[in-house]
C-alpha atoms as one frame of an Amber mdcrd trajectory, in Angstrom:
protein
  16.470 -28.375 -19.216  13.006 -26.837 -19.137  12.844 -23.128 -18.395  11.076
 -22.275 -15.132   8.233 -20.007 -16.289   6.679 -19.389 -12.873   5.858 -15.681
 -12.440   7.021 -14.855 -15.972   4.619 -12.355 -17.531   4.542 -10.180 -20.633
   2.610  -7.669 -18.516   5.435  -7.374 -15.977   8.659  -7.413 -17.945  10.858
  -6.023 -15.156   9.591  -8.537 -12.607  10.024 -11.427 -15.037  13.812 -11.059
 -14.837  13.849 -12.292 -11.228  14.337 -15.970 -10.375  11.186 -17.764  -9.169
  13.003 -19.332  -6.208  14.230 -15.903  -5.068  10.682 -14.561  -5.308   9.286
 -17.508  -3.330  12.032 -17.104  -0.726  10.799 -13.584  -0.059   7.084 -14.341
   0.233   5.515 -12.309   3.019   1.974 -11.636   1.841  -0.892 -12.502  -0.437
   0.389 -10.778  -3.577   3.472 -10.965  -5.768   5.256  -7.885  -4.419   7.312
  -7.465  -7.612   4.194  -7.341  -9.787   2.599  -4.860  -7.412   5.745  -2.707
  -7.202   6.138  -2.638 -10.983   2.463  -1.755 -11.478   2.656   0.969  -8.837
   5.878   2.403 -10.269   4.107   2.951 -13.599   2.061   5.660 -11.883   5.023
   7.213 -10.057   7.915   9.328 -11.287  10.789   7.496  -9.612  14.255   8.831
 -10.365  17.733   7.744  -9.227  18.711   9.070  -5.812  15.157   9.651  -4.575
  14.462   8.700  -0.967  11.588   6.193  -0.797   9.823   4.720   2.214   8.672
   1.152   1.490   6.174   0.782   4.315   5.094  -2.700   5.403   7.696  -4.174
   3.060   7.730  -7.693   4.528  10.996  -9.359   3.511  11.845  -6.362   1.298
  11.562  -7.957  -2.147   9.802  -4.792  -3.312  12.528  -2.619  -1.778  15.268
  -4.543  -3.568  13.292  -4.382  -6.813  12.817  -0.608  -6.583  16.505  -0.050
  -5.856  17.682  -2.256  -8.715  15.154  -1.081 -11.300  14.952   2.657 -10.551
  18.099   3.540  -8.601  16.172   4.994  -5.653  17.255   4.783  -2.019  14.779
   2.703  -0.039  14.057   2.558   3.677  12.588  -0.962   3.954  10.300  -0.681
   6.978   8.315  -3.500   8.550   7.033  -4.566  11.973   6.471  -8.304  11.527
   9.720  -9.366   9.837  13.263  -9.254  11.175  15.402  -6.365   9.988  18.451
  -8.614  10.453  17.096 -11.240   8.038  16.146  -8.480   5.627  19.681  -7.071
   5.784  21.084 -10.463   4.731  18.664 -10.588   1.828  19.541  -7.034   0.815
  23.276  -7.751   1.036  23.003 -10.911  -1.071  21.071  -8.939  -3.694  23.975
  -6.485  -3.937  22.000  -3.403  -2.924  23.231  -2.825   0.615  24.303   0.684
  -0.416  20.738   1.705  -1.194  18.263  -0.387   0.843  18.122   0.224   4.592
  16.106  -2.271   6.709  14.207  -0.702   9.611  12.072  -2.472  12.224   9.200
  -0.115  13.062   5.449   0.127  13.529   3.555   1.994  10.804   2.012   4.136
  13.558   5.330   4.985  15.186   7.788   5.790  12.415  11.297   6.984  13.332
  11.722   9.464  10.474  12.046  13.213  10.170   9.224  15.259   8.678   9.350
  15.649   4.870  12.325  13.272   4.611  10.997  11.159   1.729  10.368  11.960
  -1.916   7.848   9.117  -2.116   6.094   6.599   0.117   4.980   3.242  -1.264
   3.057   0.464   0.397   2.679  -2.948  -1.235  -0.268  -5.124  -0.175  -0.249
  -3.975   3.460  -1.786  -0.496   3.655  -5.359  -1.681   4.421  -4.151  -3.203
   7.692  -3.573   0.272   9.144  -4.566   2.865   6.537  -8.348   2.634   6.906
  -8.006   4.670  10.124  -9.563   8.083   9.406  -6.543   9.840  10.913  -3.726
   7.738   9.488  -3.057   9.639   6.259  -2.743  12.834   8.303   0.028  11.093
  10.228   1.786   9.439   7.285   1.797  12.457   4.960   4.129  14.394   7.247
   7.002  12.113   6.228   6.828  12.960   2.505   7.866  16.320   1.086   5.218
  18.664  -0.373   4.583  17.476  -3.918   5.905  14.027  -3.042   3.943  10.890
  -3.881   2.111   8.379  -1.726   1.165   5.161  -3.511  -0.395   1.844  -2.554
  -1.102  -1.366  -4.473  -2.478  -4.722  -3.426  -5.565  -6.776  -2.674  -8.853
  -4.917  -2.763 -12.444  -4.875  -3.927 -13.792  -4.106  -7.362 -16.781  -2.460
  -5.649 -17.879  -1.960  -2.082 -19.900  -4.641  -0.314 -22.855  -2.670   1.025
 -24.894  -5.575   2.371 -24.098  -9.117   3.402 -20.877 -10.756   2.281 -21.574
 -12.779  -0.897 -22.084 -16.473  -0.169 -19.167 -17.625  -2.310 -16.740 -15.499
  -0.247 -17.957 -16.491   3.217 -15.610 -19.449   3.745 -12.596 -17.218   3.084
 -13.810 -13.929   4.548 -12.266 -13.433   7.990 -12.989 -10.947  10.748  -9.277
 -10.190  11.138  -8.467  -9.486   7.503 -10.970  -9.103   4.693 -13.109  -6.393
   6.287 -10.276  -3.919   5.688 -10.366  -4.410   1.899 -11.867  -1.592  -0.152
 -12.343  -0.408  -3.716 -10.366   2.205  -5.626 -13.205   4.789  -5.406 -13.401
   4.221  -1.648  -9.679   4.912  -1.257  -9.962   8.023  -3.450 -12.677   9.455
  -1.178 -10.835   8.375   1.949  -7.714  10.296   0.903  -9.168  13.328  -0.858
 -11.491  14.323   1.962  -8.466  15.065   4.170  -7.411  17.912   1.870  -3.819
  16.690   2.179  -3.507  14.556  -0.939  -4.457  15.120  -4.580  -5.254  11.663
  -5.970  -3.953  11.221  -9.511  -4.628   7.494  -9.939  -7.211   5.163  -8.400
  -7.790   2.055 -10.479  -7.727  -1.721 -10.674  -5.456  -4.187 -12.456  -6.940
  -5.882 -15.499  -7.516  -9.556 -14.648  -6.113  -8.898 -11.209  -8.171 -11.723
  -9.734  -6.495 -14.166 -12.133  -3.020 -12.979 -11.126  -4.029 -13.255  -7.472
  -5.202 -16.823  -8.142  -2.083 -17.767 -10.129   0.119 -16.458  -7.324  -1.628
 -18.478  -4.630  -1.631 -21.667  -6.647   2.177 -21.521  -6.588   3.000 -20.114
  -3.151   0.067 -21.468  -1.103  -1.579 -24.383  -2.971  -3.064 -25.695   0.292
  -4.967 -22.443   0.907  -8.170 -23.969  -0.437 -10.527 -21.343   1.006  -8.854
 -18.434  -0.779  -8.281 -20.305  -4.031 -11.881 -21.487  -4.163 -13.168 -18.004
  -3.368 -11.152 -16.500  -6.238 -12.229 -19.221  -8.663 -15.877 -18.703  -7.759
 -15.656 -14.909  -7.773 -13.761 -14.449 -11.069 -13.206 -10.758 -10.445 -16.744
  -9.924  -9.438 -15.620  -8.562  -6.102 -11.925  -9.390  -5.617  -8.884  -8.030
  -7.410  -5.927  -5.691  -7.130  -6.277  -1.976  -6.413  -3.810   0.884  -6.991
  -3.992   4.427  -5.621  -1.422   7.210  -6.079  -1.607  10.771  -4.818   0.666
  13.705  -4.113   0.935  15.798  -0.988  -0.489  19.235  -1.668   2.093  22.029
  -1.403   1.143  24.721   1.067  -0.957  22.449   3.266   0.246  22.630   6.853
   0.090  19.513   8.988  -0.400  19.866  12.708   2.366  18.521  14.903   1.641
  15.045  16.182   0.732  14.938  19.855   2.986  12.338  21.466   2.526  13.328
  25.088   0.471  15.714  27.204   2.401  17.528  29.955   0.603  17.410  33.281
   1.290  18.310  36.875  -0.545  16.686  39.781  -2.170  19.026  42.284  -3.628
  17.425  45.366  -7.283  18.343  46.029 -10.026  17.125  48.412 -11.622  13.906
  47.201 -15.130  14.430  48.699 -17.261  17.429  49.457 -16.923  18.571  53.091
 -13.567  16.831  53.550 -11.461  19.983  53.179
């Protein structure tokens, strides 16, 4: 019987241990979440017992991978996918003791301040993290000195003018405008004064891995496949950014409500 070589890669030896059908069964985005998690983990110092927030985890393949490979405890948090389905997936993977599915919005997280040792986000951070104020919100959930890391689709360089012609058929108002380059993310984070960025780079031949992934999991997605084939890494690829929360930096409490009291007053001049 021929060996199924889909997703096998000398570059990603940990990820290559996982069955292709299990990987496909957990598809929830435009990147192989195991490749991205393994690449991101290379720039993190993950140790057994650490508490990790996997934000925007989809069907939690990355959460299961991090638990199995590094022994960390993972809070698998996503808004779009069912926590109940994720729990079944986690249970069947044998990691129910260390992966905890949570249904929550990235802008309304149910966690205590400084609870996590690290926060990771695989191929979803651009959907909410381009907000100028978001890092100020997210950083409160990681301890001082703790890491925040993202990996996923991005740009090799910023598009300053019109979108290149060969990307137009794929470029969409509701998605691609949020993609940015590693230098852009470095500036976006460092200017807050909250995070010291240690890594901001791109994956070698990331466009090819992006293309290979889509040819297997979404072969009918002609617009994206054709855009990647035409681009060949000129603009599109995978981006990774890792920083650590600066010790001694105080974060203001989040304003969740403003107390008010109504006092009746005359509506128009001369009516009192």
